[in-house]
Amino acid sequence: MSTLIPPPTIPDWRLEFKRLEGAYAPSTMRAYYTDIVTYTRWCAQTERTPFPGSVATVRAFLVDQGPEFTPSTVRRRIYAIRKVHQLLCLPDPTHDEDINLTFRRIRRSKASRPRQAKGMTKNYLDQFLAVQPDTPWGLRNRAMLSLGYDLLARRSELVALTVNDVEFLCDGTLRVLIRRSKTDPEGYGRVAFTSKRTEQLMTDWLDWRSQDFQPLFNPIYHGHVMDRHLSDTSVKHLIKSAAKGAGLDPDEANDFSGHSMRVGAAQDLLKAGHDTAAIMRAGGWKSINVLTRYLENAECNVWL
């Protein structure tokens, strides 16, 4: 009589995944979680073991993902698979040279320029502010758009601000501390300043809100402010809806994203004659290559 061999027990990666909380940005955590769910579902469909995953399994997964997703997404999925193997103290297949070569083939097969968000320059900002309604939502949205532009803010930085990060100055402007960002995980922070218009819009919003809540920008439900931060996706939705409300062509409106405030403000600084070093300091950039890509679409003749 033969003895049945029980199937291998797959470790519960979700329990170990919680160990990453606080060490990575929430957006990175969400992306890694999605990547691992995608990987484990693919393994279930193809009857493969995800953890520990073999080199052949991970390679086949990447080949499957390559045609549908960008190289940056595929690379992030490699990182996510690597991280979970490390958390589970399992042999890591992602460092094998075959994985590296597979990813290089995927990247070379889809060589293309990264899609750049359309910059929300000052002209667009003025239009987007003008179409906001005279409601509590409009007060908040005008303040968010203007502040995000002045700070050259990422959407995650903007929604993470608290009232303690904002100082009202005697000259009618604001001093804002951005405590943490994508390129500043240690939280050294950077200080930025705003225009008088932004100060007035922030005053209007906070005067209406009145409640002593710590989040600077809050959801509003049935006319009542909720004591929590907005999600970063709300910034993207705000900018896209403002572009459509301003009557822009649908294709042009679709080119805006949550990154458009940062891109547009950098382009305006270039047109105003500021050099790249000054723009990097203003926006907290660490890489000149990233900034250069933002600036290449600036419609100006500063180099002539």
mmCIF file of C-alpha atoms in Angstrom:
data_model
loop_
_atom_site.group_PDB
_atom_site.id
_atom_site.type_symbol
_atom_site.label_atom_id
_atom_site.label_comp_id
_atom_site.label_asym_id
_atom_site.label_seq_id
_atom_site.Cartn_x
_atom_site.Cartn_y
_atom_site.Cartn_z
ATOM 1 C CA MET A 1 0.000 0.000 0.000
ATOM 2 C CA SER A 2 1.544 3.271 -1.113
ATOM 3 C CA THR A 3 1.867 6.217 1.235
ATOM 4 C CA LEU A 4 0.358 9.500 0.064
ATOM 5 C CA ILE A 5 2.779 12.387 0.189
ATOM 6 C CA PRO A 6 1.037 15.551 1.416
ATOM 7 C CA PRO A 7 1.403 18.649 -0.755
ATOM 8 C CA PRO A 8 4.023 21.148 0.405
ATOM 9 C CA THR A 9 2.855 23.787 2.845
ATOM 10 C CA ILE A 10 3.097 27.281 1.364
ATOM 11 C CA PRO A 11 4.241 29.853 3.946
ATOM 12 C CA ASP A 12 1.787 32.627 4.799
ATOM 13 C CA TRP A 13 3.633 35.533 3.229
ATOM 14 C CA ARG A 14 0.977 38.051 4.349
ATOM 15 C CA LEU A 15 1.913 37.618 8.003
ATOM 16 C CA GLU A 16 5.574 38.348 7.292
ATOM 17 C CA PHE A 17 4.715 41.159 4.885
ATOM 18 C CA LYS A 18 3.408 43.209 7.804
ATOM 19 C CA ARG A 19 6.973 43.486 9.054
ATOM 20 C CA LEU A 20 7.634 46.006 6.273
ATOM 21 C CA GLU A 21 5.187 48.541 7.697
ATOM 22 C CA GLY A 22 6.943 51.764 8.621
ATOM 23 C CA ALA A 23 10.091 50.820 6.736
ATOM 24 C CA TYR A 24 8.612 51.618 3.311
ATOM 25 C CA ALA A 25 6.273 54.289 1.994
ATOM 26 C CA PRO A 26 2.587 53.267 1.958
ATOM 27 C CA SER A 27 2.543 53.513 -1.847
ATOM 28 C CA THR A 28 5.498 51.116 -2.077
ATOM 29 C CA MET A 29 3.777 48.713 0.317
ATOM 30 C CA ARG A 30 0.616 48.743 -1.785
ATOM 31 C CA ALA A 31 2.584 48.153 -4.981
ATOM 32 C CA TYR A 32 4.588 45.268 -3.495
ATOM 33 C CA TYR A 33 1.412 43.705 -2.102
ATOM 34 C CA THR A 34 -0.237 43.858 -5.535
ATOM 35 C CA ASP A 35 2.871 42.368 -7.120
ATOM 36 C CA ILE A 36 2.918 39.380 -4.767
ATOM 37 C CA VAL A 37 -0.809 38.760 -5.144
ATOM 38 C CA THR A 38 -0.296 38.751 -8.916
ATOM 39 C CA TYR A 39 2.645 36.356 -8.583
ATOM 40 C CA THR A 40 0.911 33.904 -6.241
ATOM 41 C CA ARG A 41 -2.239 33.838 -8.376
ATOM 42 C CA TRP A 42 -0.152 33.132 -11.468
ATOM 43 C CA CYS A 43 1.602 30.315 -9.609
ATOM 44 C CA ALA A 44 -1.756 28.846 -8.583
ATOM 45 C CA GLN A 45 -3.027 28.989 -12.155
ATOM 46 C CA THR A 46 0.107 27.324 -13.519
ATOM 47 C CA GLU A 47 0.373 24.840 -10.632
ATOM 48 C CA ARG A 48 3.734 26.125 -9.422
ATOM 49 C CA THR A 49 5.040 26.731 -5.911
ATOM 50 C CA PRO A 50 5.524 30.454 -5.192
ATOM 51 C CA PHE A 51 7.550 30.170 -1.975
ATOM 52 C CA PRO A 52 10.196 29.079 -2.257
ATOM 53 C CA GLY A 53 10.062 29.895 -5.933
ATOM 54 C CA SER A 54 12.550 28.297 -8.276
ATOM 55 C CA VAL A 55 14.540 30.215 -10.855
ATOM 56 C CA ALA A 56 12.463 28.531 -13.550
ATOM 57 C CA THR A 57 9.212 29.628 -11.885
ATOM 58 C CA VAL A 58 10.238 33.261 -11.476
ATOM 59 C CA ARG A 59 11.656 33.366 -14.990
ATOM 60 C CA ALA A 60 8.416 31.985 -16.466
ATOM 61 C CA PHE A 61 6.420 34.543 -14.466
ATOM 62 C CA LEU A 62 8.519 37.406 -15.827
ATOM 63 C CA VAL A 63 8.186 36.155 -19.388
ATOM 64 C CA ASP A 64 4.415 36.058 -18.889
ATOM 65 C CA GLN A 65 4.330 39.594 -17.465
ATOM 66 C CA GLY A 66 6.754 41.173 -19.951
ATOM 67 C CA PRO A 67 4.400 41.714 -22.928
ATOM 68 C CA GLU A 68 1.661 43.320 -20.833
ATOM 69 C CA PHE A 69 3.531 45.525 -18.380
ATOM 70 C CA THR A 70 6.266 48.146 -18.510
ATOM 71 C CA PRO A 71 9.834 47.167 -17.629
ATOM 72 C CA SER A 72 9.621 49.283 -14.470
ATOM 73 C CA THR A 73 6.621 47.266 -13.273
ATOM 74 C CA VAL A 74 8.341 43.972 -14.065
ATOM 75 C CA ARG A 75 11.462 45.108 -12.208
ATOM 76 C CA ARG A 76 9.385 46.099 -9.187
ATOM 77 C CA ARG A 77 7.800 42.639 -9.182
ATOM 78 C CA ILE A 78 11.251 41.097 -9.054
ATOM 79 C CA TYR A 79 12.026 43.277 -6.023
ATOM 80 C CA ALA A 80 8.749 42.259 -4.357
ATOM 81 C CA ILE A 81 9.401 38.537 -4.901
ATOM 82 C CA ARG A 82 12.925 39.009 -3.565
ATOM 83 C CA LYS A 83 11.708 40.837 -0.479
ATOM 84 C CA VAL A 84 9.159 38.163 0.474
ATOM 85 C CA HIS A 85 11.720 35.396 0.050
ATOM 86 C CA GLN A 86 13.993 37.328 2.401
ATOM 87 C CA LEU A 87 11.182 37.832 4.923
ATOM 88 C CA LEU A 88 10.425 34.115 4.858
ATOM 89 C CA CYS A 89 14.150 33.241 5.191
ATOM 90 C CA LEU A 90 13.973 31.232 1.967
ATOM 91 C CA PRO A 91 16.595 30.857 -0.785
ATOM 92 C CA ASP A 92 16.214 33.840 -3.109
ATOM 93 C CA PRO A 93 15.927 32.908 -6.798
ATOM 94 C CA THR A 94 15.899 36.493 -8.084
ATOM 95 C CA HIS A 95 19.668 36.996 -7.920
ATOM 96 C CA ASP A 96 20.293 34.194 -10.403
ATOM 97 C CA GLU A 97 21.869 35.383 -13.649
ATOM 98 C CA ASP A 98 19.059 33.808 -15.644
ATOM 99 C CA ILE A 99 16.612 36.212 -13.977
ATOM 100 C CA ASN A 100 18.850 39.166 -14.809
ATOM 101 C CA LEU A 101 19.124 38.099 -18.446
ATOM 102 C CA THR A 102 15.367 37.560 -18.701
ATOM 103 C CA PHE A 103 14.682 41.045 -17.402
ATOM 104 C CA ARG A 104 17.243 42.573 -19.775
ATOM 105 C CA ARG A 105 15.498 40.893 -22.709
ATOM 106 C CA ILE A 106 12.153 42.296 -21.555
ATOM 107 C CA ARG A 107 13.590 45.770 -21.211
ATOM 108 C CA ARG A 108 15.282 45.717 -24.615
ATOM 109 C CA SER A 109 12.158 44.399 -26.319
ATOM 110 C CA LYS A 110 10.129 47.366 -25.067
ATOM 111 C CA ALA A 111 12.638 50.160 -25.438
ATOM 112 C CA SER A 112 10.688 53.392 -25.377
ATOM 113 C CA ARG A 113 10.745 56.760 -23.720
ATOM 114 C CA PRO A 114 8.836 56.928 -20.426
ATOM 115 C CA ARG A 115 5.519 58.743 -20.725
ATOM 116 C CA GLN A 116 5.843 62.175 -19.172
ATOM 117 C CA ALA A 117 2.955 63.793 -17.323
ATOM 118 C CA LYS A 118 1.869 67.110 -18.793
ATOM 119 C CA GLY A 119 3.091 69.992 -16.677
ATOM 120 C CA MET A 120 0.544 72.047 -14.758
ATOM 121 C CA THR A 121 2.277 75.344 -15.492
ATOM 122 C CA LYS A 122 0.983 78.652 -14.116
ATOM 123 C CA ASN A 123 -1.337 79.223 -17.076
ATOM 124 C CA TYR A 124 -3.016 75.882 -16.443
ATOM 125 C CA LEU A 125 -3.035 76.463 -12.688
ATOM 126 C CA ASP A 126 -4.961 79.716 -13.172
ATOM 127 C CA GLN A 127 -7.539 77.908 -15.311
ATOM 128 C CA PHE A 128 -7.874 75.026 -12.857
ATOM 129 C CA LEU A 129 -8.390 77.399 -9.930
ATOM 130 C CA ALA A 130 -11.009 79.372 -11.824
ATOM 131 C CA VAL A 131 -13.264 76.359 -12.447
ATOM 132 C CA GLN A 132 -13.427 75.225 -8.823
ATOM 133 C CA PRO A 133 -16.922 75.632 -7.350
ATOM 134 C CA ASP A 134 -17.805 78.068 -4.574
ATOM 135 C CA THR A 135 -18.299 75.233 -2.098
ATOM 136 C CA PRO A 136 -16.266 73.710 0.741
ATOM 137 C CA TRP A 137 -14.821 71.276 -1.814
ATOM 138 C CA GLY A 138 -13.813 74.205 -3.998
ATOM 139 C CA LEU A 139 -12.099 75.963 -1.082
ATOM 140 C CA ARG A 140 -10.078 72.862 -0.310
ATOM 141 C CA ASN A 141 -9.254 72.094 -3.944
ATOM 142 C CA ARG A 142 -8.054 75.614 -4.734
ATOM 143 C CA ALA A 143 -5.756 75.506 -1.704
ATOM 144 C CA MET A 144 -4.425 72.069 -2.671
ATOM 145 C CA LEU A 145 -3.703 72.993 -6.287
ATOM 146 C CA SER A 146 -1.972 76.254 -5.446
ATOM 147 C CA LEU A 147 0.048 74.804 -2.564
ATOM 148 C CA GLY A 148 1.084 71.744 -4.565
ATOM 149 C CA TYR A 149 2.327 73.947 -7.390
ATOM 150 C CA ASP A 150 4.283 76.293 -5.109
ATOM 151 C CA LEU A 151 5.924 73.384 -3.264
ATOM 152 C CA LEU A 152 6.718 71.387 -6.433
ATOM 153 C CA ALA A 153 5.048 68.631 -4.454
ATOM 154 C CA ARG A 154 4.551 64.992 -5.181
ATOM 155 C CA ARG A 155 0.963 64.005 -4.519
ATOM 156 C CA SER A 156 2.042 61.808 -1.589
ATOM 157 C CA GLU A 157 3.885 64.761 -0.027
ATOM 158 C CA LEU A 158 0.902 67.063 -0.434
ATOM 159 C CA VAL A 159 -1.667 64.826 1.246
ATOM 160 C CA ALA A 160 0.746 63.938 4.080
ATOM 161 C CA LEU A 161 1.040 67.551 5.268
ATOM 162 C CA THR A 162 -0.292 68.502 8.687
ATOM 163 C CA VAL A 163 -1.208 71.897 10.123
ATOM 164 C CA ASN A 164 2.014 71.810 12.157
ATOM 165 C CA ASP A 165 4.018 71.724 8.931
ATOM 166 C CA VAL A 166 2.683 75.121 7.822
ATOM 167 C CA GLU A 167 3.819 78.456 9.222
ATOM 168 C CA PHE A 168 2.052 81.707 8.301
ATOM 169 C CA LEU A 169 4.668 84.425 7.803
ATOM 170 C CA CYS A 170 4.259 88.151 8.417
ATOM 171 C CA ASP A 171 4.781 88.973 4.708
ATOM 172 C CA GLY A 172 1.624 87.104 3.704
ATOM 173 C CA THR A 173 3.324 83.901 2.534
ATOM 174 C CA LEU A 174 3.773 80.420 3.989
ATOM 175 C CA ARG A 175 6.781 78.444 5.135
ATOM 176 C CA VAL A 176 6.122 74.724 4.699
ATOM 177 C CA LEU A 177 8.100 71.759 5.994
ATOM 178 C CA ILE A 178 7.864 68.653 3.813
ATOM 179 C CA ARG A 179 8.940 66.078 6.357
ATOM 180 C CA ARG A 180 9.362 63.003 4.197
ATOM 181 C CA SER A 181 9.417 62.183 0.510
ATOM 182 C CA LYS A 182 10.150 59.404 -1.954
ATOM 183 C CA THR A 183 13.835 60.352 -2.137
ATOM 184 C CA ASP A 184 14.100 61.209 1.572
ATOM 185 C CA PRO A 185 13.018 58.063 3.450
ATOM 186 C CA GLU A 186 15.034 59.066 6.519
ATOM 187 C CA GLY A 187 12.842 62.129 6.934
ATOM 188 C CA TYR A 188 15.423 64.921 6.924
ATOM 189 C CA GLY A 189 12.799 67.068 5.231
ATOM 190 C CA ARG A 190 12.959 70.151 3.077
ATOM 191 C CA VAL A 191 11.566 73.644 3.539
ATOM 192 C CA ALA A 192 9.641 75.477 0.825
ATOM 193 C CA PHE A 193 7.861 78.824 0.559
ATOM 194 C CA THR A 194 4.686 79.908 -1.158
ATOM 195 C CA SER A 195 3.071 82.846 -2.904
ATOM 196 C CA LYS A 196 0.677 85.261 -1.249
ATOM 197 C CA ARG A 197 -2.153 83.819 -3.312
ATOM 198 C CA THR A 198 -1.538 80.393 -1.815
ATOM 199 C CA GLU A 199 -1.483 81.874 1.679
ATOM 200 C CA GLN A 200 -4.890 83.453 1.090
ATOM 201 C CA LEU A 201 -6.357 80.255 -0.353
ATOM 202 C CA MET A 202 -5.037 78.269 2.614
ATOM 203 C CA THR A 203 -6.519 80.821 5.003
ATOM 204 C CA ASP A 204 -9.916 80.546 3.301
ATOM 205 C CA TRP A 205 -9.846 76.757 3.546
ATOM 206 C CA LEU A 206 -8.727 76.581 7.178
ATOM 207 C CA ASP A 207 -11.170 79.317 8.251
ATOM 208 C CA TRP A 208 -14.058 77.322 6.796
ATOM 209 C CA ARG A 209 -12.789 74.012 8.162
ATOM 210 C CA SER A 210 -12.335 75.522 11.638
ATOM 211 C CA GLN A 211 -11.908 72.156 13.409
ATOM 212 C CA ASP A 212 -8.553 71.554 15.044
ATOM 213 C CA PHE A 213 -7.615 68.540 12.911
ATOM 214 C CA GLN A 214 -3.995 67.631 12.237
ATOM 215 C CA PRO A 215 -4.310 66.599 8.555
ATOM 216 C CA LEU A 216 -4.045 69.708 6.408
ATOM 217 C CA PHE A 217 -6.361 68.439 3.679
ATOM 218 C CA ASN A 218 -9.331 66.298 4.662
ATOM 219 C CA PRO A 219 -12.139 64.409 2.960
ATOM 220 C CA ILE A 220 -15.522 66.153 3.137
ATOM 221 C CA TYR A 221 -18.589 63.963 3.547
ATOM 222 C CA HIS A 222 -22.051 65.511 3.275
ATOM 223 C CA GLY A 223 -20.546 68.899 4.069
ATOM 224 C CA HIS A 224 -18.683 67.666 7.150
ATOM 225 C CA VAL A 225 -14.910 67.427 7.436
ATOM 226 C CA MET A 226 -13.448 64.047 8.353
ATOM 227 C CA ASP A 227 -10.444 63.847 10.675
ATOM 228 C CA ARG A 228 -8.085 62.006 8.343
ATOM 229 C CA HIS A 229 -5.779 62.618 5.391
ATOM 230 C CA LEU A 230 -6.956 62.473 1.817
ATOM 231 C CA SER A 231 -5.623 59.604 -0.268
ATOM 232 C CA ASP A 232 -2.936 60.457 -2.808
ATOM 233 C CA THR A 233 -5.213 59.290 -5.653
ATOM 234 C CA SER A 234 -7.549 62.184 -4.815
ATOM 235 C CA VAL A 235 -4.874 64.591 -6.078
ATOM 236 C CA LYS A 236 -4.759 62.863 -9.454
ATOM 237 C CA HIS A 237 -8.550 62.897 -9.704
ATOM 238 C CA LEU A 238 -8.646 66.587 -8.772
ATOM 239 C CA ILE A 239 -6.161 67.600 -11.458
ATOM 240 C CA LYS A 240 -7.816 65.523 -14.185
ATOM 241 C CA SER A 241 -11.293 66.779 -13.312
ATOM 242 C CA ALA A 242 -10.022 70.366 -13.228
ATOM 243 C CA ALA A 243 -8.493 69.913 -16.686
ATOM 244 C CA LYS A 244 -11.788 68.634 -18.038
ATOM 245 C CA GLY A 245 -13.709 71.385 -16.251
ATOM 246 C CA ALA A 246 -11.446 73.981 -17.856
ATOM 247 C CA GLY A 247 -12.644 72.782 -21.256
ATOM 248 C CA LEU A 248 -9.385 71.285 -22.434
ATOM 249 C CA ASP A 249 -9.396 68.763 -25.246
ATOM 250 C CA PRO A 250 -10.022 65.285 -23.740
ATOM 251 C CA ASP A 251 -6.689 63.965 -25.026
ATOM 252 C CA GLU A 252 -4.850 66.916 -23.491
ATOM 253 C CA ALA A 253 -6.753 66.621 -20.217
ATOM 254 C CA ASN A 254 -5.836 62.945 -20.015
ATOM 255 C CA ASP A 255 -2.124 63.828 -20.145
ATOM 256 C CA PHE A 256 -2.305 65.444 -16.700
ATOM 257 C CA SER A 257 -1.590 63.350 -13.629
ATOM 258 C CA GLY A 258 -0.862 63.697 -9.937
ATOM 259 C CA HIS A 259 2.721 64.558 -10.899
ATOM 260 C CA SER A 260 1.690 67.505 -13.069
ATOM 261 C CA MET A 261 2.071 70.115 -10.311
ATOM 262 C CA ARG A 262 5.709 69.163 -9.794
ATOM 263 C CA VAL A 263 6.475 69.009 -13.518
ATOM 264 C CA GLY A 264 4.759 72.285 -14.373
ATOM 265 C CA ALA A 265 6.321 74.280 -11.544
ATOM 266 C CA ALA A 266 9.795 73.031 -12.522
ATOM 267 C CA GLN A 267 9.190 74.055 -16.132
ATOM 268 C CA ASP A 268 8.066 77.520 -15.013
ATOM 269 C CA LEU A 269 11.208 77.929 -12.890
ATOM 270 C CA LEU A 270 13.330 77.078 -15.913
ATOM 271 C CA LYS A 271 11.480 79.612 -18.056
ATOM 272 C CA ALA A 272 12.022 82.206 -15.325
ATOM 273 C CA GLY A 273 15.778 81.742 -15.702
ATOM 274 C CA HIS A 274 16.636 79.543 -12.715
ATOM 275 C CA ASP A 275 19.411 77.010 -13.232
ATOM 276 C CA THR A 276 19.033 73.290 -12.661
ATOM 277 C CA ALA A 277 20.841 73.383 -9.304
ATOM 278 C CA ALA A 278 18.301 75.874 -7.937
ATOM 279 C CA ILE A 279 15.379 73.850 -9.308
ATOM 280 C CA MET A 280 16.778 70.662 -7.780
ATOM 281 C CA ARG A 281 16.987 72.341 -4.379
ATOM 282 C CA ALA A 282 13.457 73.734 -4.690
ATOM 283 C CA GLY A 283 11.928 70.382 -5.566
ATOM 284 C CA GLY A 284 14.170 68.101 -3.542
ATOM 285 C CA TRP A 285 15.498 66.197 -6.568
ATOM 286 C CA LYS A 286 18.468 63.909 -6.098
ATOM 287 C CA SER A 287 18.886 62.918 -9.749
ATOM 288 C CA ILE A 288 19.692 65.395 -12.503
ATOM 289 C CA ASN A 289 18.500 62.807 -15.035
ATOM 290 C CA VAL A 290 14.951 62.789 -13.677
ATOM 291 C CA LEU A 291 14.785 66.577 -13.574
ATOM 292 C CA THR A 292 16.126 66.860 -17.115
ATOM 293 C CA ARG A 293 13.302 64.673 -18.385
ATOM 294 C CA TYR A 294 10.770 66.963 -16.686
ATOM 295 C CA LEU A 295 12.312 70.081 -18.174
ATOM 296 C CA GLU A 296 12.772 68.932 -21.758
ATOM 297 C CA ASN A 297 9.170 69.759 -22.665
ATOM 298 C CA ALA A 298 9.304 73.283 -21.265
ATOM 299 C CA GLU A 299 8.092 75.625 -23.974
ATOM 300 C CA CYS A 300 10.748 78.291 -23.765
ATOM 301 C CA ASN A 301 13.759 79.679 -25.545
ATOM 302 C CA VAL A 302 16.059 80.075 -22.568
ATOM 303 C CA TRP A 303 18.885 78.316 -24.364
ATOM 304 C CA LEU A 304 18.798 80.620 -27.391
#
